[in-house]
Coordinates of C-alpha atoms and ligand atoms in Angstrom, one line a residue:
Chain A
X1 CA 163.7 205.4 -29.1
X2 CA 164.8 201.8 -29.3
X3 CA 161.3 200.9 -30.5
X4 CA 161.5 203.5 -33.3
X5 CA 164.9 202.1 -34.3
X6 CA 163.6 198.5 -34.2
X7 CA 160.6 199.3 -36.4
X8 CA 162.9 201.1 -38.7
X9 CA 165.1 198.1 -39.1
X10 CA 162.1 195.8 -39.4
X11 CA 160.8 197.9 -42.3
X12 CA 164.3 197.9 -43.9
X13 CA 164.5 194.2 -43.6
X14 CA 161.2 193.8 -45.5
X15 CA 162.3 195.9 -48.5
X16 CA 163.0 194.1 -51.7
X17 CA 166.6 195.4 -51.9
X18 CA 167.4 194.1 -48.5
X19 CA 165.9 190.7 -49.3
X20 CA 167.7 190.5 -52.6
X21 CA 171.0 190.9 -50.7
X22 CA 170.4 188.9 -47.5
X23 CA 168.6 185.7 -48.5
X24 CA 168.0 184.5 -44.9
X25 CA 164.7 186.4 -44.7
X26 CA 163.4 188.1 -41.6
X27 CA 162.6 187.0 -38.1
X28 CA 164.6 186.2 -35.0
X29 CA 163.8 182.5 -34.6
X30 CA 166.7 180.1 -34.0
X31 CA 166.3 178.9 -37.5
X32 CA 166.5 182.4 -38.9
X33 CA 169.6 183.2 -36.8
X34 CA 171.3 180.1 -38.1
X35 CA 170.4 180.9 -41.7
X36 CA 171.8 184.4 -41.3
X37 CA 175.2 182.9 -40.6
X38 CA 174.9 180.0 -43.0
X39 CA 173.7 182.0 -46.0
X40 CA 176.5 184.6 -45.8
X41 CA 179.8 184.0 -47.7
X42 CA 181.9 185.6 -45.0
X43 CA 180.0 184.3 -41.9
X44 CA 179.6 180.8 -43.1
X45 CA 183.2 180.1 -42.2
X46 CA 182.0 180.2 -38.6
X47 CA 179.6 177.8 -36.9
X48 CA 175.9 178.8 -36.6
X49 CA 176.0 178.3 -32.9
X50 CA 178.8 178.6 -30.3
X51 CA 178.9 177.9 -26.6
X52 CA 179.3 180.9 -24.4
X53 CA 182.3 179.3 -22.8
X54 CA 184.1 179.2 -26.1
X55 CA 184.0 182.9 -26.7
X56 CA 184.9 183.8 -23.1
X57 CA 188.2 185.5 -22.5
X58 CA 189.6 182.6 -20.5
X59 CA 189.1 180.1 -23.3
X60 CA 191.5 181.7 -25.8
X61 CA 192.6 185.0 -24.3
X62 CA 191.5 186.1 -27.8
X63 CA 195.1 185.8 -29.0
X64 CA 194.1 184.4 -32.4
X65 CA 191.5 187.1 -32.9
X66 CA 194.0 189.7 -31.9
X67 CA 196.5 188.3 -34.4
X68 CA 193.8 188.6 -37.1
X69 CA 193.2 192.2 -35.9
X70 CA 196.8 193.1 -36.4
X71 CA 196.7 191.5 -39.9
X72 CA 193.7 193.7 -40.9
X73 CA 195.5 196.8 -39.6
X74 CA 198.6 195.8 -41.6
X75 CA 196.6 195.3 -44.8
X76 CA 194.9 198.6 -44.4
X77 CA 198.0 200.6 -43.6
X78 CA 200.1 198.7 -46.1
X79 CA 197.8 199.4 -49.1
X80 CA 198.0 203.1 -48.5
X81 CA 201.7 203.1 -47.9
X82 CA 202.0 201.5 -51.4
X83 CA 200.6 204.7 -52.9
X84 CA 203.8 206.7 -52.0
X85 CA 206.4 203.9 -52.1
X86 CA 208.4 203.0 -55.3
X87 CA 210.3 199.8 -55.0
X88 CA 213.4 201.0 -56.8
X89 CA 216.9 201.9 -55.9
X90 CA 217.6 204.4 -54.5
X91 CA 214.1 205.9 -54.7
X92 CA 212.7 203.6 -52.0
X93 CA 214.9 205.1 -49.3
X94 CA 213.7 208.7 -50.0
X95 CA 210.1 207.6 -50.4
X96 CA 210.2 206.2 -46.9
X97 CA 211.9 209.3 -45.6
X98 CA 209.2 211.4 -47.3
X99 CA 206.5 209.2 -45.7
X100 CA 208.0 210.2 -42.3
X101 CA 208.7 213.8 -42.9
X102 CA 206.7 215.2 -45.8
X103 CA 203.5 213.2 -46.3
X104 CA 200.6 214.3 -44.0
X105 CA 199.9 211.5 -41.6
X106 CA 202.6 209.4 -43.2
X107 CA 204.5 209.1 -40.0
X108 CA 201.5 207.8 -38.2
X109 CA 200.6 205.2 -40.9
X110 CA 204.2 204.0 -41.3
X111 CA 204.6 203.6 -37.5
X112 CA 201.3 201.9 -37.3
X113 CA 202.4 199.4 -40.0
X114 CA 205.7 198.8 -38.3
X115 CA 204.4 198.4 -34.8
X116 CA 201.5 196.2 -35.9
X117 CA 204.0 194.0 -37.7
X118 CA 206.0 193.5 -34.4
X119 CA 202.7 192.9 -32.6
X120 CA 201.5 190.3 -35.1
X121 CA 204.6 188.2 -34.8
X122 CA 204.4 188.4 -31.0
X123 CA 200.7 187.6 -31.0
X124 CA 201.0 184.7 -33.4
X125 CA 203.6 183.1 -31.1
X126 CA 201.5 183.8 -28.0
X127 CA 198.5 182.2 -29.7
X128 CA 200.6 179.2 -30.6
X129 CA 201.8 178.8 -27.0
X130 CA 198.3 179.1 -25.7
X131 CA 197.1 176.3 -28.1
X132 CA 200.0 174.2 -27.1
X133 CA 199.7 174.6 -23.3
X134 CA 195.9 174.1 -23.4
X135 CA 196.4 170.9 -25.4
X136 CA 194.1 172.4 -28.1
X137 CA 196.2 170.9 -30.9
X138 CA 195.1 167.3 -30.1
X139 CA 192.7 165.3 -32.3
X140 CA 190.6 166.4 -34.1
X141 CA 192.5 169.6 -34.3
X142 CA 195.9 168.3 -35.5
X143 CA 195.4 169.5 -39.0
X144 CA 194.5 173.0 -37.8
X145 CA 197.8 173.0 -35.9
X146 CA 199.6 172.3 -39.1
X147 CA 197.7 175.1 -40.8
X148 CA 198.7 177.3 -37.9
X149 CA 202.4 176.5 -38.4
X150 CA 202.0 177.5 -42.0
X151 CA 200.4 180.8 -40.9
X152 CA 203.3 181.4 -38.5
X153 CA 205.8 180.9 -41.3
X154 CA 203.8 183.2 -43.6
X155 CA 203.8 185.8 -40.8
X156 CA 207.5 185.6 -40.3
X157 CA 208.2 185.8 -44.0
X158 CA 206.0 188.9 -44.2
X159 CA 208.0 190.5 -41.4
X160 CA 211.3 189.5 -43.1
X161 CA 210.4 190.7 -46.6
X162 CA 209.0 194.0 -45.3
X163 CA 212.2 194.7 -43.4
X164 CA 214.1 195.2 -46.7
X165 CA 211.7 197.8 -48.1
X166 CA 213.0 201.0 -46.4
X167 CA 216.3 200.3 -48.2
X168 CA 218.5 201.6 -45.4
X169 CA 221.6 200.2 -43.9
X170 CA 219.7 198.1 -41.4
X171 CA 217.6 196.6 -44.1
X172 CA 220.4 196.0 -46.5
X173 CA 222.6 194.1 -44.0
X174 CA 219.7 192.2 -42.4
X175 CA 218.8 190.9 -45.8
X176 CA 222.4 190.2 -46.7
X177 CA 222.8 188.1 -43.5
X178 CA 219.4 186.5 -43.9
X179 CA 219.8 185.3 -47.5
X180 CA 223.3 184.1 -46.6
X181 CA 221.7 181.9 -44.0
X182 CA 219.5 180.4 -46.8
X183 CA 222.7 179.6 -48.8
X184 CA 223.7 177.3 -46.0
X185 CA 221.1 174.8 -47.3
X186 CA 223.0 171.8 -48.6
X187 CA 223.6 171.6 -52.4
X188 CA 220.8 174.0 -53.5
X189 CA 221.6 176.8 -51.0
X190 CA 223.3 179.1 -53.4
X191 CA 220.6 178.6 -56.0
X192 CA 217.9 179.5 -53.5
X193 CA 219.7 182.7 -52.6
X194 CA 220.2 183.5 -56.2
X195 CA 216.5 183.0 -57.0
X196 CA 215.4 185.0 -53.9
X197 CA 217.6 187.9 -54.7
X198 CA 217.4 187.7 -58.5
X199 CA 221.2 188.1 -58.5
X200 CA 224.3 187.6 -56.4
X201 CA 223.9 190.7 -54.3
X202 CA 221.1 192.5 -52.5
X203 CA 220.3 194.9 -55.3
X204 CA 217.4 196.3 -57.4
X205 CA 216.2 192.9 -58.3
X206 CA 216.1 191.8 -54.7
X207 CA 214.2 194.9 -53.7
X208 CA 211.6 194.3 -56.4
X209 CA 211.2 190.5 -55.6
X210 CA 210.8 191.2 -51.9
X211 CA 208.3 193.9 -52.6
X212 CA 206.1 191.6 -54.7
X213 CA 206.4 188.9 -52.1
X214 CA 205.6 191.3 -49.3
X215 CA 202.6 193.0 -51.0
X216 CA 201.0 190.3 -53.1
X217 CA 202.2 186.7 -52.8
X218 CA 202.5 186.4 -49.0
X219 CA 199.3 188.4 -48.0
X220 CA 197.3 186.3 -50.5
X221 CA 198.7 183.1 -49.0
X222 CA 197.9 184.4 -45.5
X223 CA 194.2 185.1 -46.5
X224 CA 194.0 181.6 -48.1
X225 CA 195.3 179.8 -45.1
X226 CA 193.4 182.0 -42.6
X227 CA 190.2 180.9 -44.4
X228 CA 191.1 177.3 -44.0
X229 CA 192.1 177.9 -40.4
X230 CA 188.7 179.4 -39.4
X231 CA 186.7 176.9 -41.4
X232 CA 188.5 174.1 -39.7
X233 CA 187.7 175.5 -36.3
X234 CA 184.0 175.1 -37.2
X235 CA 184.5 171.6 -38.6
X236 CA 186.5 170.5 -35.6
X237 CA 183.6 171.2 -33.3
X238 CA 184.4 174.7 -32.3
X239 CA 187.2 176.1 -30.1
X240 CA 188.7 173.8 -27.6
X241 CA 187.1 174.1 -24.2
X242 CA 187.9 171.2 -21.9
X243 CA 184.4 170.8 -20.5
X244 CA 182.8 170.6 -23.9
X245 CA 185.0 167.8 -25.2
X246 CA 183.2 164.5 -25.9
X247 CA 184.1 161.8 -23.3
X248 CA 185.0 164.4 -20.7
X249 CA 183.6 163.6 -17.2
X250 CA 182.6 167.2 -16.6
X251 CA 180.7 167.1 -19.8
X252 CA 177.5 169.0 -19.7
X253 CA 174.1 167.7 -21.0
X254 CA 174.7 168.0 -24.8
X255 CA 177.7 166.2 -26.3
X256 CA 179.9 168.2 -28.7
X257 CA 179.1 165.8 -31.5
X258 CA 175.5 167.2 -31.6
X259 CA 176.9 170.6 -32.3
X260 CA 179.1 169.3 -35.1
X261 CA 176.0 168.1 -36.9
X262 CA 174.6 171.5 -37.0
X263 CA 177.7 173.2 -38.4
Chain B
X1 CA 173.2 154.9 -68.1
X2 CA 172.2 153.4 -71.5
X3 CA 173.9 150.0 -72.1
X4 CA 176.5 150.2 -74.8
X5 CA 178.0 147.4 -76.8
X6 CA 180.8 146.3 -74.5
X7 CA 180.9 142.7 -75.5
X8 CA 184.4 141.6 -74.5
X9 CA 186.7 139.5 -76.4
X10 CA 185.5 136.0 -75.7
X11 CA 188.8 134.9 -74.3
X12 CA 189.1 137.6 -71.7
X13 CA 187.1 138.1 -68.6
X14 CA 184.9 141.1 -69.2
X15 CA 185.9 143.0 -66.0
X16 CA 189.6 142.8 -66.7
X17 CA 189.3 144.4 -70.1
X18 CA 187.2 147.4 -68.7
X19 CA 189.5 147.9 -65.7
X20 CA 192.7 147.7 -67.6
X21 CA 191.6 150.2 -70.2
X22 CA 190.5 152.6 -67.4
X23 CA 193.7 152.1 -65.5
X24 CA 195.6 152.8 -68.6
X25 CA 193.9 156.0 -69.4
X26 CA 194.1 157.1 -65.7
X27 CA 197.8 156.5 -65.7
X28 CA 198.2 158.2 -69.0
X29 CA 196.3 161.2 -67.7
X30 CA 198.2 161.4 -64.5
X31 CA 201.5 160.8 -66.3
X32 CA 200.9 163.7 -68.7
X33 CA 199.8 165.9 -65.8
X34 CA 203.0 165.1 -64.0
X35 CA 205.1 165.9 -67.1
X36 CA 203.2 169.2 -67.5
X37 CA 203.8 170.0 -63.9
X38 CA 207.5 169.2 -64.2
X39 CA 207.7 171.3 -67.3
X40 CA 206.0 174.3 -65.6
X41 CA 208.4 174.0 -62.7
X42 CA 211.4 174.0 -65.0
X43 CA 209.8 176.9 -67.0
X44 CA 209.4 179.1 -63.9
X45 CA 212.8 178.1 -62.5
X46 CA 214.4 179.4 -65.6
X47 CA 212.2 182.5 -65.8
X48 CA 213.1 183.4 -62.2
X49 CA 216.9 183.1 -62.9
X50 CA 217.9 186.3 -64.6
X51 CA 220.2 185.9 -67.6
X52 CA 221.6 189.4 -67.6
X53 CA 222.7 191.0 -64.3
X54 CA 223.6 194.6 -63.8
X55 CA 226.2 193.8 -61.3
X56 CA 229.7 195.3 -61.2
X57 CA 232.6 193.4 -62.7
X58 CA 234.6 191.2 -60.3
X59 CA 237.8 192.8 -61.6
X60 CA 238.7 196.1 -60.0
X61 CA 241.5 198.5 -60.6
X62 CA 242.9 199.5 -57.3
X63 CA 245.4 202.1 -58.4
X64 CA 249.1 202.6 -58.3
X65 CA 251.4 201.0 -55.7
X66 CA 252.7 204.4 -54.5
X67 CA 249.2 205.0 -52.9
X68 CA 249.8 202.1 -50.5
X69 CA 252.8 202.7 -48.2
X70 CA 254.3 199.8 -46.4
X71 CA 252.3 198.9 -43.3
X72 CA 249.0 200.2 -44.7
X73 CA 245.7 198.4 -44.7
X74 CA 243.2 200.1 -47.1
X75 CA 239.5 199.2 -47.4
X76 CA 237.8 200.1 -50.6
X77 CA 234.1 200.3 -49.5
X78 CA 232.7 200.1 -53.0
X79 CA 234.4 196.9 -54.0
X80 CA 234.6 195.4 -50.5
X81 CA 238.3 194.5 -50.6
X82 CA 241.4 195.3 -48.6
X83 CA 244.7 196.2 -50.2
X84 CA 247.4 195.4 -47.7
X85 CA 251.1 196.3 -48.0
X86 CA 253.6 194.8 -45.6
X87 CA 257.3 194.1 -45.7
X88 CA 256.7 190.8 -47.6
X89 CA 254.7 192.5 -50.3
X90 CA 251.2 193.4 -51.4
X91 CA 248.1 191.3 -51.1
X92 CA 244.3 191.7 -51.3
X93 CA 241.7 190.3 -49.0
X94 CA 237.9 190.1 -49.4
X95 CA 236.2 192.4 -46.8
X96 CA 233.1 190.3 -46.8
X97 CA 232.8 188.5 -43.5
X98 CA 232.9 184.7 -43.9
X99 CA 230.2 184.4 -41.3
X100 CA 227.0 185.9 -42.9
X101 CA 228.4 188.4 -45.3
X102 CA 228.6 191.7 -43.6
X103 CA 231.3 194.2 -44.6
X104 CA 234.2 194.2 -42.1
X105 CA 236.3 197.2 -41.3
X106 CA 240.0 197.8 -40.4
X107 CA 240.5 199.0 -36.9
X108 CA 243.9 200.6 -36.7
X109 CA 243.7 201.1 -32.9
X110 CA 243.2 197.3 -32.4
X111 CA 245.4 196.3 -35.3
X112 CA 242.6 194.1 -36.4
X113 CA 239.8 193.6 -39.0
X114 CA 236.4 193.6 -37.2
X115 CA 232.9 192.7 -38.3
X116 CA 230.1 194.9 -36.9
X117 CA 227.4 192.3 -37.3
X118 CA 228.3 189.5 -34.8
X119 CA 231.8 190.5 -33.7
X120 CA 234.1 188.3 -35.7
X121 CA 237.8 189.5 -35.7
X122 CA 240.6 188.8 -38.1
X123 CA 244.2 189.8 -38.3
X124 CA 245.6 191.7 -41.2
X125 CA 246.4 188.4 -43.0
X126 CA 242.7 187.5 -42.7
X127 CA 243.3 184.8 -40.1
X128 CA 240.3 184.6 -37.7
X129 CA 241.0 185.7 -34.1
X130 CA 237.6 185.6 -32.6
X131 CA 233.9 185.3 -33.3
X132 CA 231.5 183.1 -35.3
X133 CA 233.2 183.3 -38.7
X134 CA 234.0 179.8 -39.8
X135 CA 236.8 180.6 -42.2
X136 CA 239.6 183.2 -42.7
X137 CA 239.0 186.1 -45.0
X138 CA 239.8 184.8 -48.5
X139 CA 242.9 186.1 -50.4
X140 CA 242.0 187.4 -53.8
X141 CA 244.0 187.3 -57.0
X142 CA 246.2 190.4 -57.3
X143 CA 248.4 191.4 -60.2
X144 CA 250.1 194.4 -61.8
X145 CA 248.6 195.6 -65.0
X146 CA 250.6 196.6 -68.0
X147 CA 250.2 200.2 -66.9
X148 CA 251.6 199.4 -63.5
X149 CA 248.3 199.5 -61.7
X150 CA 247.2 197.0 -59.1
X151 CA 244.3 194.8 -60.3
X152 CA 242.1 192.5 -58.2
X153 CA 239.8 189.7 -59.4
X154 CA 237.2 189.3 -56.6
X155 CA 235.9 186.1 -58.1
X156 CA 239.3 184.2 -57.8
X157 CA 240.7 183.3 -54.4
X158 CA 244.3 182.2 -54.0
X159 CA 246.1 180.3 -51.3
X160 CA 247.1 182.4 -48.3
X161 CA 250.5 184.1 -48.0
X162 CA 251.1 184.6 -51.7
X163 CA 252.5 188.1 -51.8
X164 CA 252.9 190.3 -54.8
X165 CA 256.3 191.8 -54.7
X166 CA 257.1 194.8 -56.9
Ligands
LIG1 C1 198.4 184.7 -39.0 C2 198.4 184.1 -37.8 C3 197.2 183.5 -37.1 C4 195.9 184.0 -37.0 C5 195.5 185.4 -37.6 C6 195.2 183.1 -36.3 C7 193.8 183.2 -35.9 C8 193.1 182.4 -35.1 C9 191.9 182.7 -34.5 C10 191.1 184.0 -34.6 C11 191.5 181.6 -33.8 C12 190.2 181.5 -32.9 C13 190.6 181.2 -31.4 C14 191.5 182.2 -30.7 O1 191.3 183.4 -30.8 O2 192.5 181.7 -30.2 C15 192.5 180.6 -34.0 C16 192.4 179.3 -33.5 C17 193.4 178.3 -33.6 N1 194.7 178.5 -34.1 FE1 195.3 180.2 -35.0 N2 195.9 182.0 -36.0 C18 197.2 182.2 -36.5 C19 198.3 181.4 -36.3 C20 198.3 180.1 -35.7 C21 199.4 179.4 -35.3 C22 200.9 179.9 -35.5 C23 199.0 178.2 -34.8 C24 199.8 177.0 -34.2 C25 200.9 176.6 -34.7 C26 197.6 178.2 -34.8 C27 196.7 177.2 -34.3 C28 195.4 177.3 -34.0 C29 194.5 176.3 -33.5 C30 194.9 174.8 -33.3 C31 193.3 176.9 -33.2 C32 192.1 176.2 -32.6 C33 192.2 176.5 -31.2 C34 191.1 176.1 -30.3 O3 190.3 175.3 -30.8 O4 191.1 176.5 -29.1 N3 197.2 179.4 -35.3 N4 193.5 181.1 -34.8
LIG2 S1 228.5 188.5 -40.5 FE1 230.4 189.0 -39.6 S2 230.2 188.2 -37.6 FE2 228.3 187.6 -38.5

């Protein structure tokens, strides 16, 4: 059976259609495997080779990967929630209520979106603590730490803007309190609040602005900075594993700089 | 690159002329980009500030004085103000907590105004008794209209203890 499957894939890989899509050609040589990564728009963010140690659980506890996983869940559930949700007053409140009590599977999707949001905030923090306590933020990874801080801020803003959308009492007062915090900024504080809310009160304009931020502007920024984040991991010589760092006494045969050349 | 006629003015060193012209155009280019960026910023700042707002008027008609017997503290939830009537006279307080803007409520059993968000407490004159609120609840301008109805302007605060006597 595995043989049949293999020959089937072999034949598929030799078809013209396959070759027109995947330019890396066929074969399982090291070169071919490297090309398969390098010639693919999505995969080329990653290095062509990684050390086993780097992808072991103990290296990262997969916290960053799990954060990314929650982000994908949030995008998937969020887009379908948009199909029933109108960002207007007072319709938003009843739409969310309908999602819970009327729409088939609406309760599940809404809860999945909400729980994943909590999980993403928690995981992003956990990921950051792991990077900090392992010392993985040090040169040459300082810039990726900064990118990470931006990602954390984007995550928190996504969480905050999403909180207003159910348009219930909790949402209303949380955003009232939160935007009043922003008006504590010296000199321009009240202006910031005014621009954020599109008015002096949490009202229809505020709901619409938060909706656009939550569903368009912030997710796009997240994707942008995530791409930079992953690409930098490759450029910085892979994930931080103590034994693989150049100049480390426990260094194994091949110095990490070799790997960098390949990426 | 084909050589062009770049013969400099005989009195100037050839390099200086070339570099200065380049620098000039670079600076001109960067300068106009800067102006365009500033213009874009101003443009969007103005676009994002609405000119017309569908927000309620700051002036509210609270009603006739008979509705507020001496000793009463009345919260109007829609306009977020208190109308208080004590022996010294009438006054109106903002019901918006000075901490972070939640709406406070009058608690007759405690004889206090209390905020549900972070527990600030005020007495009926708006003085802070406890909690994180940095300031007392502001006193609002209160007057009697020509038709003998109590009017409050929520956008104008007045010094404390200015009672309206009728
Ligand atoms: C949206 C939030 C984020 C996502 C989806 C994300 C995703 C990832 C992923 C998948 C990795 C691969 C390694 C791993 O699993 O740990 C990683 C590495 C890294 N992240 Fe993040 N991250 C996020 C936020 C942050 C934050 C808040 C920081 C720090 C302030 C940060 C700093 C770093 C650094 C420095 C690395 C390289 C670590 C190493 O080489 O061991 N990231 N990130
Ligand atoms: S908003 Fe009233 S105590 Fe914080």
